C-alpha cells in the first residue's frame, strides 16, 4: 500500500543527520485516491490540533508522531525507546512508539522532501462533504482498544490526551451513525473500549 519516491530514503537520512535528537523521521505521505492533498503532519498544542503545512520542500518539521510507513528510525534509538508494541497487533502502534520516544526527551520529525504514496484504508468515502479512510468494522475494534491501551500506558500531557480522545469520539459517532453497517461499527467500538479497559491485547478471536 506504499510507493516511495526514488529519493525518499536519502531525504529521511539527511534529516536524521541534521537532527541528532531525532528518534524518528517520517515521510510526507499522500493518498492518490483523495481529491485533496492534505499535509500529514500535525501537533497538539494547548489542547488544540494544529496541521503543519510544508511551504518549502526543504522543511523538516517537528511533529507529535509519524506513521510507520515511510519512517526511518536509527537502530541505537530502539535500544533507548524499545520496540513497537507487537501486542497491539495493528493500529496505533506507530503513534504509541512516537509518544514513548518523546517522553524520553527525543524528537520526531516530518520531512517535506521525502514523498510517499500511501493508501490509508480499504477505500476513501465521503461523509458530510469530507473524505475519510474506510476500514472494515473489525479494524475499528483495534482502533478503539489500542487507543484506550495507549492512553492508559503512555505518558503525555492531559490536554493532548483530551484532544485525541475527542477526535476519536467524533470518529466513533460518524461511523456509528452515518456509515452503512453502522451497528457493526458501534459494536466493534464498544467491544474495543471494553477490552482496552480490561487490558486485552493481541488479535481478536473472530
PDB file of C-alpha atoms in Angstrom:
ATOM      1  CA  UNK A   1       0.000   0.000   0.000  1.00  0.00           C
ATOM      2  CA  UNK A   2       3.051   2.288  -0.142  1.00  0.00           C
ATOM      3  CA  UNK A   3       5.155   3.613  -3.020  1.00  0.00           C
ATOM      4  CA  UNK A   4       8.203   5.695  -2.031  1.00  0.00           C
ATOM      5  CA  UNK A   5       9.675   8.363  -4.266  1.00  0.00           C
ATOM      6  CA  UNK A   6      13.179   7.469  -5.525  1.00  0.00           C
ATOM      7  CA  UNK A   7      14.833   9.982  -3.190  1.00  0.00           C
ATOM      8  CA  UNK A   8      12.622   9.365  -0.147  1.00  0.00           C
ATOM      9  CA  UNK A   9      15.131   7.372   1.895  1.00  0.00           C
ATOM     10  CA  UNK A  10      18.004   9.760   1.186  1.00  0.00           C
ATOM     11  CA  UNK A  11      15.808  12.671   2.265  1.00  0.00           C
ATOM     12  CA  UNK A  12      14.957  10.912   5.522  1.00  0.00           C
ATOM     13  CA  UNK A  13      18.596  10.031   6.143  1.00  0.00           C
ATOM     14  CA  UNK A  14      19.709  13.628   5.599  1.00  0.00           C
ATOM     15  CA  UNK A  15      17.122  14.765   8.132  1.00  0.00           C
ATOM     16  CA  UNK A  16      18.405  12.276  10.706  1.00  0.00           C
ATOM     17  CA  UNK A  17      21.965  13.503  10.238  1.00  0.00           C
ATOM     18  CA  UNK A  18      20.851  17.121  10.683  1.00  0.00           C
ATOM     19  CA  UNK A  19      18.815  16.393  13.822  1.00  0.00           C
ATOM     20  CA  UNK A  20      20.819  14.298  16.304  1.00  0.00           C
ATOM     21  CA  UNK A  21      17.967  14.216  18.852  1.00  0.00           C
ATOM     22  CA  UNK A  22      15.598  12.642  16.342  1.00  0.00           C
ATOM     23  CA  UNK A  23      14.017   9.370  17.395  1.00  0.00           C
ATOM     24  CA  UNK A  24      12.349   9.020  14.006  1.00  0.00           C
ATOM     25  CA  UNK A  25      11.754  10.910  10.783  1.00  0.00           C
ATOM     26  CA  UNK A  26       8.693  10.352   8.611  1.00  0.00           C
ATOM     27  CA  UNK A  27       7.753  10.942   5.001  1.00  0.00           C
ATOM     28  CA  UNK A  28       5.193  13.328   3.561  1.00  0.00           C
ATOM     29  CA  UNK A  29       2.617  10.689   2.676  1.00  0.00           C
ATOM     30  CA  UNK A  30      -0.283  11.301   0.317  1.00  0.00           C
ATOM     31  CA  UNK A  31      -3.176   9.083  -0.749  1.00  0.00           C
ATOM     32  CA  UNK A  32      -3.554   9.175  -4.559  1.00  0.00           C
ATOM     33  CA  UNK A  33      -7.259   8.259  -4.220  1.00  0.00           C
ATOM     34  CA  UNK A  34      -8.072  11.511  -2.464  1.00  0.00           C
ATOM     35  CA  UNK A  35      -9.203  14.587  -4.328  1.00  0.00           C
ATOM     36  CA  UNK A  36      -7.478  16.955  -1.885  1.00  0.00           C
ATOM     37  CA  UNK A  37      -3.810  16.754  -0.924  1.00  0.00           C
ATOM     38  CA  UNK A  38      -3.536  17.385   2.801  1.00  0.00           C
ATOM     39  CA  UNK A  39      -0.480  17.720   4.965  1.00  0.00           C
ATOM     40  CA  UNK A  40       0.030  14.606   7.120  1.00  0.00           C
ATOM     41  CA  UNK A  41       1.952  16.481   9.809  1.00  0.00           C
ATOM     42  CA  UNK A  42       0.339  17.791  12.978  1.00  0.00           C
ATOM     43  CA  UNK A  43       0.911  18.651  16.609  1.00  0.00           C
ATOM     44  CA  UNK A  44      -1.339  19.195  19.600  1.00  0.00           C
ATOM     45  CA  UNK A  45      -0.509  22.448  21.362  1.00  0.00           C
ATOM     46  CA  UNK A  46      -2.546  23.889  24.203  1.00  0.00           C
ATOM     47  CA  UNK A  47      -5.109  21.167  23.715  1.00  0.00           C
ATOM     48  CA  UNK A  48      -5.732  22.089  20.059  1.00  0.00           C
ATOM     49  CA  UNK A  49      -4.726  20.187  16.928  1.00  0.00           C
ATOM     50  CA  UNK A  50      -2.573  22.152  14.502  1.00  0.00           C
ATOM     51  CA  UNK A  51      -1.920  20.980  10.934  1.00  0.00           C
ATOM     52  CA  UNK A  52       1.565  21.949   9.746  1.00  0.00           C
ATOM     53  CA  UNK A  53       1.973  22.834   6.085  1.00  0.00           C
ATOM     54  CA  UNK A  54       5.099  22.268   4.023  1.00  0.00           C
ATOM     55  CA  UNK A  55       5.622  25.703   2.481  1.00  0.00           C
ATOM     56  CA  UNK A  56       9.135  24.653   1.396  1.00  0.00           C
ATOM     57  CA  UNK A  57      10.258  21.147   0.450  1.00  0.00           C
ATOM     58  CA  UNK A  58      13.453  21.745   2.426  1.00  0.00           C
ATOM     59  CA  UNK A  59      11.495  21.940   5.679  1.00  0.00           C
ATOM     60  CA  UNK A  60      11.947  19.387   8.438  1.00  0.00           C
ATOM     61  CA  UNK A  61       9.103  19.892  10.915  1.00  0.00           C
ATOM     62  CA  UNK A  62       8.913  18.687  14.494  1.00  0.00           C
ATOM     63  CA  UNK A  63       5.666  16.746  14.955  1.00  0.00           C
ATOM     64  CA  UNK A  64       3.978  14.643  17.604  1.00  0.00           C
ATOM     65  CA  UNK A  65       4.132  11.412  15.616  1.00  0.00           C
ATOM     66  CA  UNK A  66       4.659   9.903  12.174  1.00  0.00           C
ATOM     67  CA  UNK A  67       3.221   6.748  10.632  1.00  0.00           C
ATOM     68  CA  UNK A  68       5.333   3.603  10.357  1.00  0.00           C
ATOM     69  CA  UNK A  69       5.177   3.574   6.546  1.00  0.00           C
ATOM     70  CA  UNK A  70       7.974   5.763   5.260  1.00  0.00           C
ATOM     71  CA  UNK A  71       9.532   6.099   8.708  1.00  0.00           C
ATOM     72  CA  UNK A  72      13.262   5.881   9.435  1.00  0.00           C
ATOM     73  CA  UNK A  73      14.492   5.062  12.960  1.00  0.00           C
ATOM     74  CA  UNK A  74      18.188   4.806  13.929  1.00  0.00           C
ATOM     75  CA  UNK A  75      18.939   1.360  15.341  1.00  0.00           C
ATOM     76  CA  UNK A  76      20.508   2.738  18.581  1.00  0.00           C
ATOM     77  CA  UNK A  77      17.230   4.557  19.297  1.00  0.00           C
ATOM     78  CA  UNK A  78      15.421   1.232  19.564  1.00  0.00           C
ATOM     79  CA  UNK A  79      17.661   0.309  22.492  1.00  0.00           C
ATOM     80  CA  UNK A  80      16.626   3.527  24.247  1.00  0.00           C
ATOM     81  CA  UNK A  81      12.918   3.608  23.441  1.00  0.00           C
ATOM     82  CA  UNK A  82      12.246  -0.083  22.907  1.00  0.00           C
ATOM     83  CA  UNK A  83      10.466  -1.791  20.038  1.00  0.00           C
ATOM     84  CA  UNK A  84       6.982  -1.068  18.786  1.00  0.00           C
ATOM     85  CA  UNK A  85       4.275  -2.970  20.636  1.00  0.00           C
ATOM     86  CA  UNK A  86       3.556  -6.194  18.792  1.00  0.00           C
ATOM     87  CA  UNK A  87       0.833  -6.978  21.344  1.00  0.00           C
ATOM     88  CA  UNK A  88      -1.228  -4.171  19.790  1.00  0.00           C
ATOM     89  CA  UNK A  89      -1.353  -6.361  16.648  1.00  0.00           C
ATOM     90  CA  UNK A  90      -2.441  -3.432  14.434  1.00  0.00           C
ATOM     91  CA  UNK A  91      -3.394   0.262  14.776  1.00  0.00           C
ATOM     92  CA  UNK A  92      -1.822   2.961  16.980  1.00  0.00           C
ATOM     93  CA  UNK A  93       1.467   1.041  17.042  1.00  0.00           C
ATOM     94  CA  UNK A  94       3.486   3.863  15.488  1.00  0.00           C
ATOM     95  CA  UNK A  95       1.753   6.654  17.423  1.00  0.00           C
ATOM     96  CA  UNK A  96       2.314   4.900  20.763  1.00  0.00           C
ATOM     97  CA  UNK A  97       6.006   4.428  19.952  1.00  0.00           C
ATOM     98  CA  UNK A  98       6.447   8.082  18.994  1.00  0.00           C
ATOM     99  CA  UNK A  99       4.787   9.270  22.194  1.00  0.00           C
ATOM    100  CA  UNK A 100       7.041   6.948  24.183  1.00  0.00           C
ATOM    101  CA  UNK A 101      10.108   8.320  22.401  1.00  0.00           C
ATOM    102  CA  UNK A 102       9.095  11.921  23.052  1.00  0.00           C
ATOM    103  CA  UNK A 103       8.535  11.105  26.710  1.00  0.00           C
ATOM    104  CA  UNK A 104      12.241  10.212  26.845  1.00  0.00           C
ATOM    105  CA  UNK A 105      13.227  13.646  25.558  1.00  0.00           C
ATOM    106  CA  UNK A 106      13.680  12.633  21.926  1.00  0.00           C
ATOM    107  CA  UNK A 107      12.022  14.281  18.955  1.00  0.00           C
ATOM    108  CA  UNK A 108      10.023  13.204  15.930  1.00  0.00           C
ATOM    109  CA  UNK A 109      10.184  14.997  12.589  1.00  0.00           C
ATOM    110  CA  UNK A 110       8.250  15.116   9.356  1.00  0.00           C
ATOM    111  CA  UNK A 111      10.369  15.570   6.238  1.00  0.00           C
ATOM    112  CA  UNK A 112       8.677  17.581   3.498  1.00  0.00           C
ATOM    113  CA  UNK A 113      11.014  16.433   0.713  1.00  0.00           C
ATOM    114  CA  UNK A 114      10.546  12.715   1.456  1.00  0.00           C
ATOM    115  CA  UNK A 115       7.415  11.815  -0.502  1.00  0.00           C
ATOM    116  CA  UNK A 116       5.450   8.576  -0.128  1.00  0.00           C
ATOM    117  CA  UNK A 117       2.272   7.472  -1.849  1.00  0.00           C
ATOM    118  CA  UNK A 118       0.350   5.616   0.836  1.00  0.00           C
ATOM    119  CA  UNK A 119      -3.201   4.298   0.661  1.00  0.00           C
ATOM    120  CA  UNK A 120      -4.782   4.619   4.075  1.00  0.00           C
ATOM    121  CA  UNK A 121      -7.850   2.407   4.442  1.00  0.00           C
ATOM    122  CA  UNK A 122      -9.504  -0.006   2.015  1.00  0.00           C
ATOM    123  CA  UNK A 123     -11.046   2.914   0.171  1.00  0.00           C
ATOM    124  CA  UNK A 124     -11.918   6.583   0.597  1.00  0.00           C
ATOM    125  CA  UNK A 125     -15.518   7.561   1.356  1.00  0.00           C
ATOM    126  CA  UNK A 126     -17.363  10.874   1.511  1.00  0.00           C
ATOM    127  CA  UNK A 127     -19.169  11.740   4.753  1.00  0.00           C
ATOM    128  CA  UNK A 128     -20.708  15.177   5.252  1.00  0.00           C
ATOM    129  CA  UNK A 129     -18.530  16.523   2.457  1.00  0.00           C
ATOM    130  CA  UNK A 130     -15.294  15.203   3.943  1.00  0.00           C
ATOM    131  CA  UNK A 131     -13.037  12.424   2.699  1.00  0.00           C
ATOM    132  CA  UNK A 132     -12.456   9.638   5.218  1.00  0.00           C
ATOM    133  CA  UNK A 133     -10.451   6.409   5.027  1.00  0.00           C
ATOM    134  CA  UNK A 134     -12.764   3.384   5.247  1.00  0.00           C
ATOM    135  CA  UNK A 135     -11.906   0.136   7.029  1.00  0.00           C
ATOM    136  CA  UNK A 136     -13.924  -2.968   7.752  1.00  0.00           C
ATOM    137  CA  UNK A 137     -15.654  -2.849  11.165  1.00  0.00           C
ATOM    138  CA  UNK A 138     -13.154  -5.262  12.738  1.00  0.00           C
ATOM    139  CA  UNK A 139     -10.378  -2.693  12.288  1.00  0.00           C
ATOM    140  CA  UNK A 140     -12.338  -0.273  14.444  1.00  0.00           C
ATOM    141  CA  UNK A 141     -12.095  -2.770  17.296  1.00  0.00           C
ATOM    142  CA  UNK A 142      -8.295  -2.371  17.291  1.00  0.00           C
ATOM    143  CA  UNK A 143      -8.519   1.375  16.802  1.00  0.00           C
ATOM    144  CA  UNK A 144     -10.710   1.658  19.896  1.00  0.00           C
ATOM    145  CA  UNK A 145      -8.964  -0.952  22.054  1.00  0.00           C
ATOM    146  CA  UNK A 146      -5.410   0.153  21.343  1.00  0.00           C
ATOM    147  CA  UNK A 147      -6.318   3.800  21.738  1.00  0.00           C
ATOM    148  CA  UNK A 148      -7.522   3.073  25.272  1.00  0.00           C
ATOM    149  CA  UNK A 149      -4.413   0.982  25.996  1.00  0.00           C
ATOM    150  CA  UNK A 150      -2.188   3.765  24.670  1.00  0.00           C
ATOM    151  CA  UNK A 151      -3.817   6.416  26.839  1.00  0.00           C
ATOM    152  CA  UNK A 152      -3.526   4.174  29.892  1.00  0.00           C
ATOM    153  CA  UNK A 153       0.162   3.325  29.452  1.00  0.00           C
ATOM    154  CA  UNK A 154       1.787   6.270  27.635  1.00  0.00           C
ATOM    155  CA  UNK A 155       2.758   9.494  29.333  1.00  0.00           C
ATOM    156  CA  UNK A 156       1.788  12.685  27.558  1.00  0.00           C
ATOM    157  CA  UNK A 157       0.024  15.866  28.596  1.00  0.00           C
ATOM    158  CA  UNK A 158      -3.603  15.679  29.774  1.00  0.00           C
ATOM    159  CA  UNK A 159      -4.597  18.253  27.139  1.00  0.00           C
ATOM    160  CA  UNK A 160      -3.072  16.102  24.394  1.00  0.00           C
ATOM    161  CA  UNK A 161      -4.932  13.053  25.650  1.00  0.00           C
ATOM    162  CA  UNK A 162      -8.167  15.028  25.831  1.00  0.00           C
ATOM    163  CA  UNK A 163      -7.758  16.260  22.259  1.00  0.00           C
ATOM    164  CA  UNK A 164      -7.007  12.769  20.973  1.00  0.00           C
ATOM    165  CA  UNK A 165      -9.986  11.331  22.863  1.00  0.00           C
ATOM    166  CA  UNK A 166     -12.315  13.988  21.444  1.00  0.00           C
ATOM    167  CA  UNK A 167     -11.184  13.241  17.880  1.00  0.00           C
ATOM    168  CA  UNK A 168     -11.721   9.521  18.363  1.00  0.00           C
ATOM    169  CA  UNK A 169     -15.144  10.107  19.894  1.00  0.00           C
ATOM    170  CA  UNK A 170     -16.154  12.116  16.817  1.00  0.00           C
ATOM    171  CA  UNK A 171     -14.916   9.274  14.614  1.00  0.00           C
ATOM    172  CA  UNK A 172     -16.975   6.840  16.678  1.00  0.00           C
ATOM    173  CA  UNK A 173     -20.089   8.985  16.203  1.00  0.00           C
ATOM    174  CA  UNK A 174     -19.593   9.254  12.441  1.00  0.00           C
ATOM    175  CA  UNK A 175     -19.097   5.550  11.816  1.00  0.00           C
ATOM    176  CA  UNK A 176     -21.769   4.507  14.310  1.00  0.00           C
ATOM    177  CA  UNK A 177     -24.450   6.746  12.820  1.00  0.00           C
ATOM    178  CA  UNK A 178     -23.624   7.827   9.244  1.00  0.00           C
ATOM    179  CA  UNK A 179     -21.769   4.949   7.582  1.00  0.00           C
ATOM    180  CA  UNK A 180     -23.528   1.841   6.184  1.00  0.00           C
ATOM    181  CA  UNK A 181     -23.126  -1.060   8.614  1.00  0.00           C
ATOM    182  CA  UNK A 182     -23.145   1.398  11.495  1.00  0.00           C
ATOM    183  CA  UNK A 183     -24.448  -1.149  14.010  1.00  0.00           C
ATOM    184  CA  UNK A 184     -21.377  -3.317  13.420  1.00  0.00           C
ATOM    185  CA  UNK A 185     -19.096  -0.307  13.844  1.00  0.00           C
ATOM    186  CA  UNK A 186     -20.877   0.574  17.070  1.00  0.00           C
ATOM    187  CA  UNK A 187     -20.397  -2.964  18.424  1.00  0.00           C
ATOM    188  CA  UNK A 188     -16.710  -3.080  17.481  1.00  0.00           C
ATOM    189  CA  UNK A 189     -16.020   0.300  19.076  1.00  0.00           C
ATOM    190  CA  UNK A 190     -17.785  -0.622  22.304  1.00  0.00           C
ATOM    191  CA  UNK A 191     -16.074  -4.021  22.461  1.00  0.00           C
ATOM    192  CA  UNK A 192     -12.707  -2.419  21.750  1.00  0.00           C
ATOM    193  CA  UNK A 193     -13.096   0.162  24.509  1.00  0.00           C
ATOM    194  CA  UNK A 194     -14.219  -2.532  26.940  1.00  0.00           C
ATOM    195  CA  UNK A 195     -11.275  -4.793  26.118  1.00  0.00           C
ATOM    196  CA  UNK A 196      -8.895  -1.829  26.338  1.00  0.00           C
ATOM    197  CA  UNK A 197     -10.125  -1.056  29.839  1.00  0.00           C
ATOM    198  CA  UNK A 198      -9.625  -4.715  30.723  1.00  0.00           C
ATOM    199  CA  UNK A 199      -6.098  -4.718  29.292  1.00  0.00           C
ATOM    200  CA  UNK A 200      -6.688  -7.204  26.468  1.00  0.00           C
ATOM    201  CA  UNK A 201      -4.003  -7.334  23.760  1.00  0.00           C
ATOM    202  CA  UNK A 202      -3.198  -9.405  20.692  1.00  0.00           C
ATOM    203  CA  UNK A 203      -5.521 -10.429  17.842  1.00  0.00           C
ATOM    204  CA  UNK A 204      -9.274 -10.620  18.324  1.00  0.00           C
ATOM    205  CA  UNK A 205     -10.773 -14.081  18.027  1.00  0.00           C
ATOM    206  CA  UNK A 206     -13.444 -13.815  15.341  1.00  0.00           C
TER     207      UNK A 206
END
